[in-house]
Tab-separated table of C-alpha atoms in Angstrom:
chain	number	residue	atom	x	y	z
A	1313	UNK	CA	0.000	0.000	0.000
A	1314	UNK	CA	1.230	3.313	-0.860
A	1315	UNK	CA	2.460	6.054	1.675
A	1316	UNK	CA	0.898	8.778	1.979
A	1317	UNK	CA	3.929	11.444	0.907
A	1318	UNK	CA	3.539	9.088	-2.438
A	1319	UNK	CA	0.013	9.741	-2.712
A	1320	UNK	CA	-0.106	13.357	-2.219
A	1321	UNK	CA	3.308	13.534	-5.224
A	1322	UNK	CA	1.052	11.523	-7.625
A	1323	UNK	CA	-1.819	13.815	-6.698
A	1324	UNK	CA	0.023	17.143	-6.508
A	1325	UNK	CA	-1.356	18.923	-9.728
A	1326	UNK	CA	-4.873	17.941	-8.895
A	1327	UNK	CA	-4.517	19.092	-5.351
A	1328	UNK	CA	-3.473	22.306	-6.347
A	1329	UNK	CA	-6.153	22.687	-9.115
A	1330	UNK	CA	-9.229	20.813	-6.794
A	1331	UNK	CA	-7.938	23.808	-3.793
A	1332	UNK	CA	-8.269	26.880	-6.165
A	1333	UNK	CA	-10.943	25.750	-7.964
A	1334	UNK	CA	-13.350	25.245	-5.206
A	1335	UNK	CA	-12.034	28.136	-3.401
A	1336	UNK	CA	-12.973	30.300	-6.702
A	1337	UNK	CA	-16.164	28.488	-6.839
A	1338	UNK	CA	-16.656	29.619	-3.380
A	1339	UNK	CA	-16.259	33.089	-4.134
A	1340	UNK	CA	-18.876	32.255	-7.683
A	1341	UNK	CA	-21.689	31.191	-5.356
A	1342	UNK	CA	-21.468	33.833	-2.662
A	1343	UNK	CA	-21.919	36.308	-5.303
A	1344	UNK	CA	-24.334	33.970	-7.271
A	1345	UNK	CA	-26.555	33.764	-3.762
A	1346	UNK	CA	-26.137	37.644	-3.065
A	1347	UNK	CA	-27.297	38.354	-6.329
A	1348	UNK	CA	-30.626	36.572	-5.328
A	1349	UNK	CA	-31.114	38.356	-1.804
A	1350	UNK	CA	-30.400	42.183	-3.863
A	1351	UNK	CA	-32.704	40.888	-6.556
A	1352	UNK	CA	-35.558	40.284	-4.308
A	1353	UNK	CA	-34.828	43.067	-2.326
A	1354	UNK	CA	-35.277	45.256	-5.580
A	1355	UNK	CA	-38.432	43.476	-6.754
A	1356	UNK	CA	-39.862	41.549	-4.539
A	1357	UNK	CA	-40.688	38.900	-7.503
A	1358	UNK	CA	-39.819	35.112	-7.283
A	1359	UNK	CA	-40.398	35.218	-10.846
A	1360	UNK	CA	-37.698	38.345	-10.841
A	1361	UNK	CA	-35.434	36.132	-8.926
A	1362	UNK	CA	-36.412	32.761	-10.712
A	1363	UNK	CA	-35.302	34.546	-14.129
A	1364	UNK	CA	-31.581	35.004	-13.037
A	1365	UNK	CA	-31.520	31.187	-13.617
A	1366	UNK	CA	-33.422	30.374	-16.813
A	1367	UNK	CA	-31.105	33.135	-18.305
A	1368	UNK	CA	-27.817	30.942	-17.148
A	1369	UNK	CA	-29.426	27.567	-18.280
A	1370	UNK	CA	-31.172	28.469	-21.596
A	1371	UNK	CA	-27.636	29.033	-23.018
A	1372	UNK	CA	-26.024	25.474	-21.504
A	1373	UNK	CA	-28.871	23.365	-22.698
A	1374	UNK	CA	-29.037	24.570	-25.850
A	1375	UNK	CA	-25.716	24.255	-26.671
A	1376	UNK	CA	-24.708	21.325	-24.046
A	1377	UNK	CA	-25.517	18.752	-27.212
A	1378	UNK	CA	-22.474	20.057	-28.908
A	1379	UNK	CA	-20.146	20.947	-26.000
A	1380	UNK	CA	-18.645	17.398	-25.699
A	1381	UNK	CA	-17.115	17.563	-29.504
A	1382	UNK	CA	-16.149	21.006	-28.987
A	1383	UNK	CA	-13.933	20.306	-25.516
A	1384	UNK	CA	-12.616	17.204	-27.231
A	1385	UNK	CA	-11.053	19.838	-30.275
A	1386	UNK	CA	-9.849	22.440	-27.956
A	1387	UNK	CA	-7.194	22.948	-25.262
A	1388	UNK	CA	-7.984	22.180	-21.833
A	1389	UNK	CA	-6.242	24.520	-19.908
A	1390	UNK	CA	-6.513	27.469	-22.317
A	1391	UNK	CA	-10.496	26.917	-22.126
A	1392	UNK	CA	-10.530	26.961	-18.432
A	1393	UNK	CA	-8.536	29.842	-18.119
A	1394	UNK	CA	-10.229	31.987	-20.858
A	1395	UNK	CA	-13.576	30.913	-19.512
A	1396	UNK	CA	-13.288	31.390	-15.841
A	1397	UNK	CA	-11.477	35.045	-17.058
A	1398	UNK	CA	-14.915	35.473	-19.024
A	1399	UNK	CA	-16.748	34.809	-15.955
A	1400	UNK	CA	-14.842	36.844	-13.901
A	1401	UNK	CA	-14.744	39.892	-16.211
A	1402	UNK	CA	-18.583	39.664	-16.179
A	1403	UNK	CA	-18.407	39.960	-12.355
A	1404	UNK	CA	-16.199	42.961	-12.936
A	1405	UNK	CA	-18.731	44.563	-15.465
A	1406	UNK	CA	-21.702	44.050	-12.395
A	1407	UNK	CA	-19.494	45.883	-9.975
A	1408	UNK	CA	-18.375	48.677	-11.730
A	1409	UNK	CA	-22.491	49.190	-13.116
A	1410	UNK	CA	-23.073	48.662	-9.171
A	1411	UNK	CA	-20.500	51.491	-7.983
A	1412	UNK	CA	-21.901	53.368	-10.394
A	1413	UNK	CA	-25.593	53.311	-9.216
A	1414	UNK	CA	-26.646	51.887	-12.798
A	1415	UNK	CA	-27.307	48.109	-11.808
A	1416	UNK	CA	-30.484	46.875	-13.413
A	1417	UNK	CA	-31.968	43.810	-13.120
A	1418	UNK	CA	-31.687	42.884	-16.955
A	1419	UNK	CA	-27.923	43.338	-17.175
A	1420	UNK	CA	-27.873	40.683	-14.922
A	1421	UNK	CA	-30.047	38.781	-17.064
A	1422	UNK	CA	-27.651	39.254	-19.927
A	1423	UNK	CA	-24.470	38.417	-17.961
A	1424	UNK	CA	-26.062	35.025	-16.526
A	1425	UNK	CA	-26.477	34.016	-20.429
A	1426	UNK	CA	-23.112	34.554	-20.989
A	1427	UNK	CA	-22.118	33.102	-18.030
A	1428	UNK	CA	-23.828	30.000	-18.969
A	1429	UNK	CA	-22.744	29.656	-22.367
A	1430	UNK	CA	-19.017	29.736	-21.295
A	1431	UNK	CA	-19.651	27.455	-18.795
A	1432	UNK	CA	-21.427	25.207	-21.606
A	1433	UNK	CA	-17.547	24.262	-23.066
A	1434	UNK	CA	-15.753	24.820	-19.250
A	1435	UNK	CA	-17.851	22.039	-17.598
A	1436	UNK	CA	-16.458	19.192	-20.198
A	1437	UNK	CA	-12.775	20.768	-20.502
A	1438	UNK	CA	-12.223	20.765	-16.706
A	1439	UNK	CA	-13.686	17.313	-16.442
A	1440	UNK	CA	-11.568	16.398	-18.721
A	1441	UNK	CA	-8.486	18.002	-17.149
A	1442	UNK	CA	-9.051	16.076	-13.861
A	1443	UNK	CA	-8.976	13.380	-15.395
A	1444	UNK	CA	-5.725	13.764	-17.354
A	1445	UNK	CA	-3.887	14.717	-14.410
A	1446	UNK	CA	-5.265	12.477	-11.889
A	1447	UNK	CA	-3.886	8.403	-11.994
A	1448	UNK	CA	-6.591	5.846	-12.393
A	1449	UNK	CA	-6.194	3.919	-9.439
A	1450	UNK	CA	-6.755	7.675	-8.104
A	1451	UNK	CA	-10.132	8.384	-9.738
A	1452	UNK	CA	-12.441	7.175	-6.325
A	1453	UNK	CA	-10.163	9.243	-4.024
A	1454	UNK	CA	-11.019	12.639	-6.158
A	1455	UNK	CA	-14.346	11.286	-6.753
A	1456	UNK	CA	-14.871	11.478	-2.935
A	1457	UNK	CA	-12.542	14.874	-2.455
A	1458	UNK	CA	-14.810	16.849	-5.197
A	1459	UNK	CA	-17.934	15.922	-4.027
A	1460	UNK	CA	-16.638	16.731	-0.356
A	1461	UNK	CA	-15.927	20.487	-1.311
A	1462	UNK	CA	-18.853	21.388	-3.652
A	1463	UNK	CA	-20.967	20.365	-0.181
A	1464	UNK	CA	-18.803	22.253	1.508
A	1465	UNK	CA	-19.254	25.261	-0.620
A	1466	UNK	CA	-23.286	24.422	-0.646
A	1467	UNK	CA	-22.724	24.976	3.853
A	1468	UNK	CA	-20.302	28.209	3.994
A	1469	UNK	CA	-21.439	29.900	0.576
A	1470	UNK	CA	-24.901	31.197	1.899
A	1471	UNK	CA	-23.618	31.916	5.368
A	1472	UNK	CA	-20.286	33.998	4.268
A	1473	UNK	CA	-22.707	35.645	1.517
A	1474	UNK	CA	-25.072	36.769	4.115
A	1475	UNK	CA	-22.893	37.821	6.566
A	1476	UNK	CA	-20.618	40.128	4.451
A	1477	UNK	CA	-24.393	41.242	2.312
A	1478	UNK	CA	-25.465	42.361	5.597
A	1479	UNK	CA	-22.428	43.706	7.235
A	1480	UNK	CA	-21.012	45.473	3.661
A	1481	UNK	CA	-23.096	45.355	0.968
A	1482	UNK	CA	-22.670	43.356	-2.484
A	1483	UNK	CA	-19.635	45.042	-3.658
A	1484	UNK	CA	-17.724	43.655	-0.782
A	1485	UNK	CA	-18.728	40.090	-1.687
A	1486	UNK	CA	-17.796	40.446	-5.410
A	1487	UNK	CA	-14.460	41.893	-3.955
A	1488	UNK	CA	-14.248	38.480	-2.234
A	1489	UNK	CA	-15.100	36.483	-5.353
A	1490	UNK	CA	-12.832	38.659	-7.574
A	1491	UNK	CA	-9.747	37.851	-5.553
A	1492	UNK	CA	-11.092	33.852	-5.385
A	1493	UNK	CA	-10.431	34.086	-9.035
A	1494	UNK	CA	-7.330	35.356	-8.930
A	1495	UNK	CA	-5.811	32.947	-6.935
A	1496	UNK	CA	-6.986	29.947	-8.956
A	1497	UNK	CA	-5.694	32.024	-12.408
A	1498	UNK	CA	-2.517	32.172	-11.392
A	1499	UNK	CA	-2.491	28.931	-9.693
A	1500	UNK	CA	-3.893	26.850	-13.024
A	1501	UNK	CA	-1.843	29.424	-15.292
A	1502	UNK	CA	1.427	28.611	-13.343
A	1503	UNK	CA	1.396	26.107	-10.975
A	1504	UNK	CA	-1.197	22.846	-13.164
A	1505	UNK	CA	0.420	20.789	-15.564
A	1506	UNK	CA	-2.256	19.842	-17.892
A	1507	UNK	CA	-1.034	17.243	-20.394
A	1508	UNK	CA	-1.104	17.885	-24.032
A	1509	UNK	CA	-3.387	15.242	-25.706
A	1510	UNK	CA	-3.390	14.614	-29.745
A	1511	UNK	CA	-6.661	16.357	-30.366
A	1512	UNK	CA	-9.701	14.744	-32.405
A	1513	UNK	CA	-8.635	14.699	-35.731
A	1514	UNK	CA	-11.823	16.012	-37.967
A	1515	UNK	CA	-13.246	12.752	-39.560
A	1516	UNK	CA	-15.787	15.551	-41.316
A	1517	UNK	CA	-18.427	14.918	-38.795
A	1518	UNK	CA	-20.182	18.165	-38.125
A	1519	UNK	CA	-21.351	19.013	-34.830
A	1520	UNK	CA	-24.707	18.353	-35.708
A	1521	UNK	CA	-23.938	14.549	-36.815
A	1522	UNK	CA	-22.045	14.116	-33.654
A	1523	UNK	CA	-25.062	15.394	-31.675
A	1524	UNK	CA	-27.197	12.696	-33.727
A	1525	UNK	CA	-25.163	10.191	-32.815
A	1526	UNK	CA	-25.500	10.489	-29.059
A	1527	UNK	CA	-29.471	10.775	-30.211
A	1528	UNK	CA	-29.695	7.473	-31.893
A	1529	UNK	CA	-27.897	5.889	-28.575
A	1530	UNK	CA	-30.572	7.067	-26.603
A	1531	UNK	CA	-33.542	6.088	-29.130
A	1532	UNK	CA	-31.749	2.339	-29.398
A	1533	UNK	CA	-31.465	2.006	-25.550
A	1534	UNK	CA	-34.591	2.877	-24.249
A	1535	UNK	CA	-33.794	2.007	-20.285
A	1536	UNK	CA	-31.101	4.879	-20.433
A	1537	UNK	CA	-33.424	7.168	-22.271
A	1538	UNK	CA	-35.984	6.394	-19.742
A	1539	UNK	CA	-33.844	7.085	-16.844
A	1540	UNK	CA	-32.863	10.434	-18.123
A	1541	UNK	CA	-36.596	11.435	-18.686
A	1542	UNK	CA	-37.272	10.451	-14.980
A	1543	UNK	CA	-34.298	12.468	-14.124
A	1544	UNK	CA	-35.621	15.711	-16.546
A	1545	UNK	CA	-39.289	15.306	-14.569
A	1546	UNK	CA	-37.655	15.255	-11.393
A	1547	UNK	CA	-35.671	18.253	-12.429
A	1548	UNK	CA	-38.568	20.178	-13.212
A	1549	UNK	CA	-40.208	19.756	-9.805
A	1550	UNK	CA	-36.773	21.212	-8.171
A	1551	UNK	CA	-36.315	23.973	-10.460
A	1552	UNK	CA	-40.042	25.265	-9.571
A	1553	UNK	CA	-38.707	24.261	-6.005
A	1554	UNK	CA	-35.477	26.406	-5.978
A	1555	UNK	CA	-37.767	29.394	-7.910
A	1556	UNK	CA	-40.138	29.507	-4.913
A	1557	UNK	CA	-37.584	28.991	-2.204
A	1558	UNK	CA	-35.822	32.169	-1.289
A	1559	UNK	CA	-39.337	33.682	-2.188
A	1560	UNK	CA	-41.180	32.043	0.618
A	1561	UNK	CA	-38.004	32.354	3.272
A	1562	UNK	CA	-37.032	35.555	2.856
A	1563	UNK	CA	-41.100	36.726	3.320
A	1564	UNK	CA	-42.311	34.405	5.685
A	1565	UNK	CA	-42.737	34.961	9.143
A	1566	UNK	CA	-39.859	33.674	10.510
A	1567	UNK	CA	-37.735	33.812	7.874
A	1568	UNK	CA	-35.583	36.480	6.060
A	1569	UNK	CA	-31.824	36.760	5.129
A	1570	UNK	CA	-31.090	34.690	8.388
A	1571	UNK	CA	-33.436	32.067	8.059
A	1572	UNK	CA	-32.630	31.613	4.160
A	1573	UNK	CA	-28.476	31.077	4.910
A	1574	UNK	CA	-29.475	28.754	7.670
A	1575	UNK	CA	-31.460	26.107	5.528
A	1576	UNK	CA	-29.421	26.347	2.790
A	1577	UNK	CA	-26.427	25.507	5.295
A	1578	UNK	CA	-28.514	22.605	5.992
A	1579	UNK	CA	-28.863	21.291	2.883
A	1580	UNK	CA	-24.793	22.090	2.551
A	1581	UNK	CA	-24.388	19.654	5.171
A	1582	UNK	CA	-26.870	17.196	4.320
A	1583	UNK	CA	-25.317	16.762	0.798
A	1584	UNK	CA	-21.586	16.372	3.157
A	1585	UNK	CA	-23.201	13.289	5.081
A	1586	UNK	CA	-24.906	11.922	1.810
A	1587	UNK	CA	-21.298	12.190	-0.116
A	1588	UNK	CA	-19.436	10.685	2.847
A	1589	UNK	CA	-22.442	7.709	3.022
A	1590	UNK	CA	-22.010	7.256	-0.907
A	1591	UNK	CA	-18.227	6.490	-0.513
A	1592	UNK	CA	-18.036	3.986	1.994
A	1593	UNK	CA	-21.715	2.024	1.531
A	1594	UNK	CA	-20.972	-1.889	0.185
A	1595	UNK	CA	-22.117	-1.556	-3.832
A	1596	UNK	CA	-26.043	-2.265	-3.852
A	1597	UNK	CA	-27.790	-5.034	-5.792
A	1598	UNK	CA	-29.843	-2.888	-7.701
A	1599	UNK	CA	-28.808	0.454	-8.203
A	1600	UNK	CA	-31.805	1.065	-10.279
A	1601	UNK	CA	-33.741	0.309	-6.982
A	1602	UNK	CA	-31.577	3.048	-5.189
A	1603	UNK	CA	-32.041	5.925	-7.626
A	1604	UNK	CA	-35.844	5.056	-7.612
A	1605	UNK	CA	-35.924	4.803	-3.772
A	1606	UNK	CA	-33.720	8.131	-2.639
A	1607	UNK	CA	-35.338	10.253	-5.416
A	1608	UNK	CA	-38.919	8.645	-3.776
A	1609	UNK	CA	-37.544	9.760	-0.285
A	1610	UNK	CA	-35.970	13.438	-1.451
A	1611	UNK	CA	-39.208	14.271	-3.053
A	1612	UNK	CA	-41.790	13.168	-0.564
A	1613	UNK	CA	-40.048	15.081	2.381
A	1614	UNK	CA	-38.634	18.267	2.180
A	1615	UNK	CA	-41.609	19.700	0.049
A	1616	UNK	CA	-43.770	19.200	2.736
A	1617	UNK	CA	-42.170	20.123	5.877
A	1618	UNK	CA	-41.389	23.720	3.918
A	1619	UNK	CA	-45.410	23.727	2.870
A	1620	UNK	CA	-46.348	23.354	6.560
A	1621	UNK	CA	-43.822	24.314	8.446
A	1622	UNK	CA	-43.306	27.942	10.270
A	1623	UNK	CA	-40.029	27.779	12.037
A	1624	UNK	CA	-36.258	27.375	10.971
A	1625	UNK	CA	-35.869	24.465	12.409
A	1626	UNK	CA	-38.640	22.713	10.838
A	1627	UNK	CA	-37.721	23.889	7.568
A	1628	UNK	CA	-34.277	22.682	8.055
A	1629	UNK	CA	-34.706	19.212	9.146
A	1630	UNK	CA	-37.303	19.054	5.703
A	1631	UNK	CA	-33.845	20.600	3.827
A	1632	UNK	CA	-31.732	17.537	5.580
A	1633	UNK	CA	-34.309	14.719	4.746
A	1634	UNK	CA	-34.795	15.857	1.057
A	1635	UNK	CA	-30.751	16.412	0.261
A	1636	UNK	CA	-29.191	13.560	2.015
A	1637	UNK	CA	-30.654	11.152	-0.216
A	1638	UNK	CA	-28.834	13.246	-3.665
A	1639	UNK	CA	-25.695	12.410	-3.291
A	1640	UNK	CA	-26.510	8.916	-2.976
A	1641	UNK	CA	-28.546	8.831	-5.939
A	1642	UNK	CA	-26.211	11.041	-7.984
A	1643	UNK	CA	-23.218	8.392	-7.156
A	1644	UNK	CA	-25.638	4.966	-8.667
A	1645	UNK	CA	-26.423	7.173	-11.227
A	1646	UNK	CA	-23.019	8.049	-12.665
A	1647	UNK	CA	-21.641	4.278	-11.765
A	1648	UNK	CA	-24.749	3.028	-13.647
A	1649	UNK	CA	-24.266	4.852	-16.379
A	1650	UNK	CA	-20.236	4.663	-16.991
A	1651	UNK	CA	-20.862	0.712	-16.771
A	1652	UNK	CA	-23.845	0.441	-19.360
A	1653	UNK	CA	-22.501	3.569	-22.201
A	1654	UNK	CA	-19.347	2.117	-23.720
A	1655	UNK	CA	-16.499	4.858	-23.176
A	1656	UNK	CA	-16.406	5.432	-26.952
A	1657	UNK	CA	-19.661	6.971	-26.946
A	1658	UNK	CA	-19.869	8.733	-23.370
A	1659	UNK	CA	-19.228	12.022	-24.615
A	1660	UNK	CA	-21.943	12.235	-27.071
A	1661	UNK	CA	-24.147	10.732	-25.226
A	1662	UNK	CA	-23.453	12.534	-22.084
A	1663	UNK	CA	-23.818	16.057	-24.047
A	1664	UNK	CA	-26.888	14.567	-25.321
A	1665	UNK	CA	-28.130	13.769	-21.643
A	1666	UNK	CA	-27.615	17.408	-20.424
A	1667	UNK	CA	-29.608	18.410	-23.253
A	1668	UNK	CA	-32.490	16.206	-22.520
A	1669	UNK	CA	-32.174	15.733	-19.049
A	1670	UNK	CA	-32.171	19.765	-17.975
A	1671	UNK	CA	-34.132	21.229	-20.299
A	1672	UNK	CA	-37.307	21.098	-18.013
A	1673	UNK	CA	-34.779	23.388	-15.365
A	1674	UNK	CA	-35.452	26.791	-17.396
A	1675	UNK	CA	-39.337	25.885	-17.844
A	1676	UNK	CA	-39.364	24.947	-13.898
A	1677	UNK	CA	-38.194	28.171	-12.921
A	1678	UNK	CA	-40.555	30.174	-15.141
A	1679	UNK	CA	-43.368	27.918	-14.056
A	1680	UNK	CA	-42.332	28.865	-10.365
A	1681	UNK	CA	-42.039	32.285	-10.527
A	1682	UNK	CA	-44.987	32.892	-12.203
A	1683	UNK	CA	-47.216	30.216	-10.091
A	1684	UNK	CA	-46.149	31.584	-7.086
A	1685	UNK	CA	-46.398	35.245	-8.111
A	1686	UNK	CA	-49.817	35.049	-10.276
A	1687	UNK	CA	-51.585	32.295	-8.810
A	1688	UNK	CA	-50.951	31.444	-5.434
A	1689	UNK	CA	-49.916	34.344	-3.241
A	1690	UNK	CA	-53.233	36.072	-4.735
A	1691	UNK	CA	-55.024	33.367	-4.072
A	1692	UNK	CA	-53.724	32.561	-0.798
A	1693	UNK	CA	-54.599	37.336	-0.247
A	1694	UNK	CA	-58.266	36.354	-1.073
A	1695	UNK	CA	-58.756	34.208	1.505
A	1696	UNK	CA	-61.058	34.984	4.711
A	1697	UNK	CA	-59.738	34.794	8.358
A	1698	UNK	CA	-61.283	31.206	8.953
A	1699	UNK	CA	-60.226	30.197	5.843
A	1700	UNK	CA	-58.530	26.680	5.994
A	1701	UNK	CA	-56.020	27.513	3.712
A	1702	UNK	CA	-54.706	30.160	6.167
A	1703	UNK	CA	-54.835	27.638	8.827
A	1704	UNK	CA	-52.618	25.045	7.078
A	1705	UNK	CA	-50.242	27.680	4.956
A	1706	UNK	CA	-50.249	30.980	7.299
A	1707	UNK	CA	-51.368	34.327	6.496
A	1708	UNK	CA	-48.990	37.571	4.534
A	1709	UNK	CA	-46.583	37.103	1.601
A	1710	UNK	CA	-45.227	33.763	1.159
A	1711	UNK	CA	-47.948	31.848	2.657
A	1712	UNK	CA	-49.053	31.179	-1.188
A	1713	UNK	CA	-45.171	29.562	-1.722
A	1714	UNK	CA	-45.893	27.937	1.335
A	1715	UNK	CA	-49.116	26.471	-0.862
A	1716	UNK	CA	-47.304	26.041	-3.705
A	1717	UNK	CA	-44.903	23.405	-2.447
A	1718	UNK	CA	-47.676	21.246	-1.614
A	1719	UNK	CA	-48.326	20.872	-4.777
A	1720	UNK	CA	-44.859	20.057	-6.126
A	1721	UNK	CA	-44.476	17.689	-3.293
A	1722	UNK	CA	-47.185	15.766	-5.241
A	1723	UNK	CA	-46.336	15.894	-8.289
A	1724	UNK	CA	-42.756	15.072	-7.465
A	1725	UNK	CA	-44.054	12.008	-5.826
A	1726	UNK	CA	-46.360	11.063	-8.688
A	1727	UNK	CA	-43.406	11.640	-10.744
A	1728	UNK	CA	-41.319	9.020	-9.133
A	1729	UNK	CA	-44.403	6.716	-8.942
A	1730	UNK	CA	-44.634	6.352	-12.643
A	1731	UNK	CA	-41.115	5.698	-13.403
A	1732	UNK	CA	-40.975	3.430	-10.934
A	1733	UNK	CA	-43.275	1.038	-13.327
A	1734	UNK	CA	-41.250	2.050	-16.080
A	1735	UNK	CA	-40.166	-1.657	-17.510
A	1736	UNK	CA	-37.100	-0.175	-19.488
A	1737	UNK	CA	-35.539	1.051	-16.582
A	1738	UNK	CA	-35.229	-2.167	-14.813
A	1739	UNK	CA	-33.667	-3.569	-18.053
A	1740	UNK	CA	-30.729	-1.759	-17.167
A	1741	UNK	CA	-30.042	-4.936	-14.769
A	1742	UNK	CA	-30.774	-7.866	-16.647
């Protein structure tokens, strides 16, 4: 068995990449979650708020059907580093229109589309890049170490945003994120080896015929096509979810700025114990059976406790019950579906999969926003003091969010209902 001084000399450029990385992705998300506490502030609107997301997804599923053949053309390293400097001059561009007391709500629109369709090529390239630095035998030990810091992020992100918001405005947090960057610039720039691979050589396949390809995978393997469809329905009940969460917290009784870092913390550390669970649990006989099962549990949980509840604490033991159960999922998922895709195809077909399998994000959000803000807080305004809706949802703004996750609770658990019956699925096994 290997020392550990070996260990850390085999892992040395992806220890110094996996450090500045998530520190700079630190810095993305408190400025990504600040963004959502000034928007609201400014409007009021979870459809205002809800927005800021469909303009950053739009762009990567659109074009997340051709990323994998253009990361597999282009330089790793000069990708990341032109892409995260896109990013960050965008951050640069809402700070100086901030200082300058000309910050409007659709120049943060625009930037989140750009954002996104950098990130579209960034996601593959730097996926690619751990794995070119990283030794095989390696791959379950940065497995566990990457899914241990984006939880991490998900617990100090809302907190540290919050905290510096309150105490020093937005500018200071983008000064926080701004100098994140820096560090993992100069740190990829400098200090990361990225090997040079022979790129793809053109075999005159255009982007669209390597998109079809990944297409007529999925149409020929129905179980995998299935399980992606379950996973887009699923993802359409959590983006109406995230559109009418800081909505309902940060109006609530009870809730606010506080109460909003607090059970997003909770779901931060939820995710940690679900990650550290999905590293060391014996491999299941049916992994099909333990996607079904923790997406059953994550949707038939949280959504409920935040419909009824009235206190933080309520609403963040709902946050741990629905979350813990992800990583799990997420883990049989990807182990599932590196064993089944031969490698040859996994690019296409995992560009392909983003495509399909997020689309229903963007129309979640807008479905949220507007639901919440058209439908269900007026409703919820209309009602009489004895009213039972006001008994079981509250009273003032956010009681119709309260409302409104009912409802998603149920269709998320219908959702999972009818793909659990879904013969092609189970196929997977035979």
């Amino acid at each position: 068995m290997k020392n550990i001084n070996l260990i850390m000399k085999e892992l040395h450029s992806f220890l110094i990449l996996w450090s500045t990385q998530s520190l700079s992705l630190l810095g993305s998300s408190m400025t990504n979650f600040a963004l959502v506490m000034w928007t609201y502030q400014e409007k009021g609107s979870a459809l205002t708020t809800a927005l800021l997301s469909v303009c950053s997804y739009v762009p990567y599923i659109v074009m997340s059907i051709f990323a994998g053949a253009l990361s597999d053309k282009w330089n790793k390293k000069v990708t990341m580093l032109v892409s995260d400097s896109f990013a960050a001059l965008c951050t640069v561009m809402v700070l100086v229109l901030l200082k300058s007391g000309q910050l409007e709500i659709w120049h943060l629109y625009c930037l989140n589309a750009l954002n996104g369709l950098m990130g579209t090529v960034q996601q593959p390239a730097g996926d690619v890049a751990i794995s070119l630095i990283t030794p095989r035998e390696h791959y379950q030990k940065v497995s566990g170490l990457r899914s241990f810091s984006n939880s991490l992020v998900n617990i100090l992100s809302p907190v540290a945003a919050t905290s510096i918001f309150a105490a020093f405005g937005l500018d200071a947090v983008i000064y926080f994120d701004l100098s994140t960057f820096t560090v993992a610039f100069i740190a990829l720039c400098f200090f990361v080896d990225i090997p040079i691979v022979q790129e793809i050589k053109d075999k005159g396949d255009s982007l669209i015929e390597s998109a079809k390809d990944g297409l007529r995978y999925l149409k020929e393997h129905r179980g995998i096509l299935d399980l992606i469809l379950f996973l887009a329905g699923i993802n359409l009940t959590a983006s109406m979810y995230n559109a009418a969460f800081p909505a309902m917290l940060l109006s609530r009784s009870g809730g606010g700025e506080r109460a909003l870092a607090i059970v997003n913390a909770s779901v931060g550390i939820a995710m940690l114990v679900g990650s550290l669970a999905a590293s060391v649990l014996p491999e299941p006989k049916s992994r099909v059976r333990i996607i079904c099962n923790t997406l059953f549990l994550s949707m038939s949980t949280e959504n409920f406790f935040l419909a009824f509840g009235s206190s933080v604490p309520v609403w963040c033991l709902g946050a741990i019950l629905g979350w813990i159960w992800v990583p799990i999922m997420n883990a049989n998922m990807d182990v599932l579906f590196r064993s089944y895709i031969p490698v040859a195809m996994q690019g296409r077909v995992y560009s392909t999969r983003n495509t399909l399998q997020f689309f229903t994000i963007p129309v979640g959000y807008l479905l949220g926003g507007v639901l919440v803000d058209k439908v269900f807080e007026p409703f919820m305004a209309m009602q009489q003091p004895d009213s039972l809706w006001l008994t079981a949802f509250g009273s003032g703004k956010g009681s119709g969010a309260a409302m409104f996750f009912m409802i998603i609770g149920i269709l998320g658990v219908v959702t999972c209902l009818i793909f659990r019956n879904d013969s092609h699925i189970w196929k997977l096994e035979e």
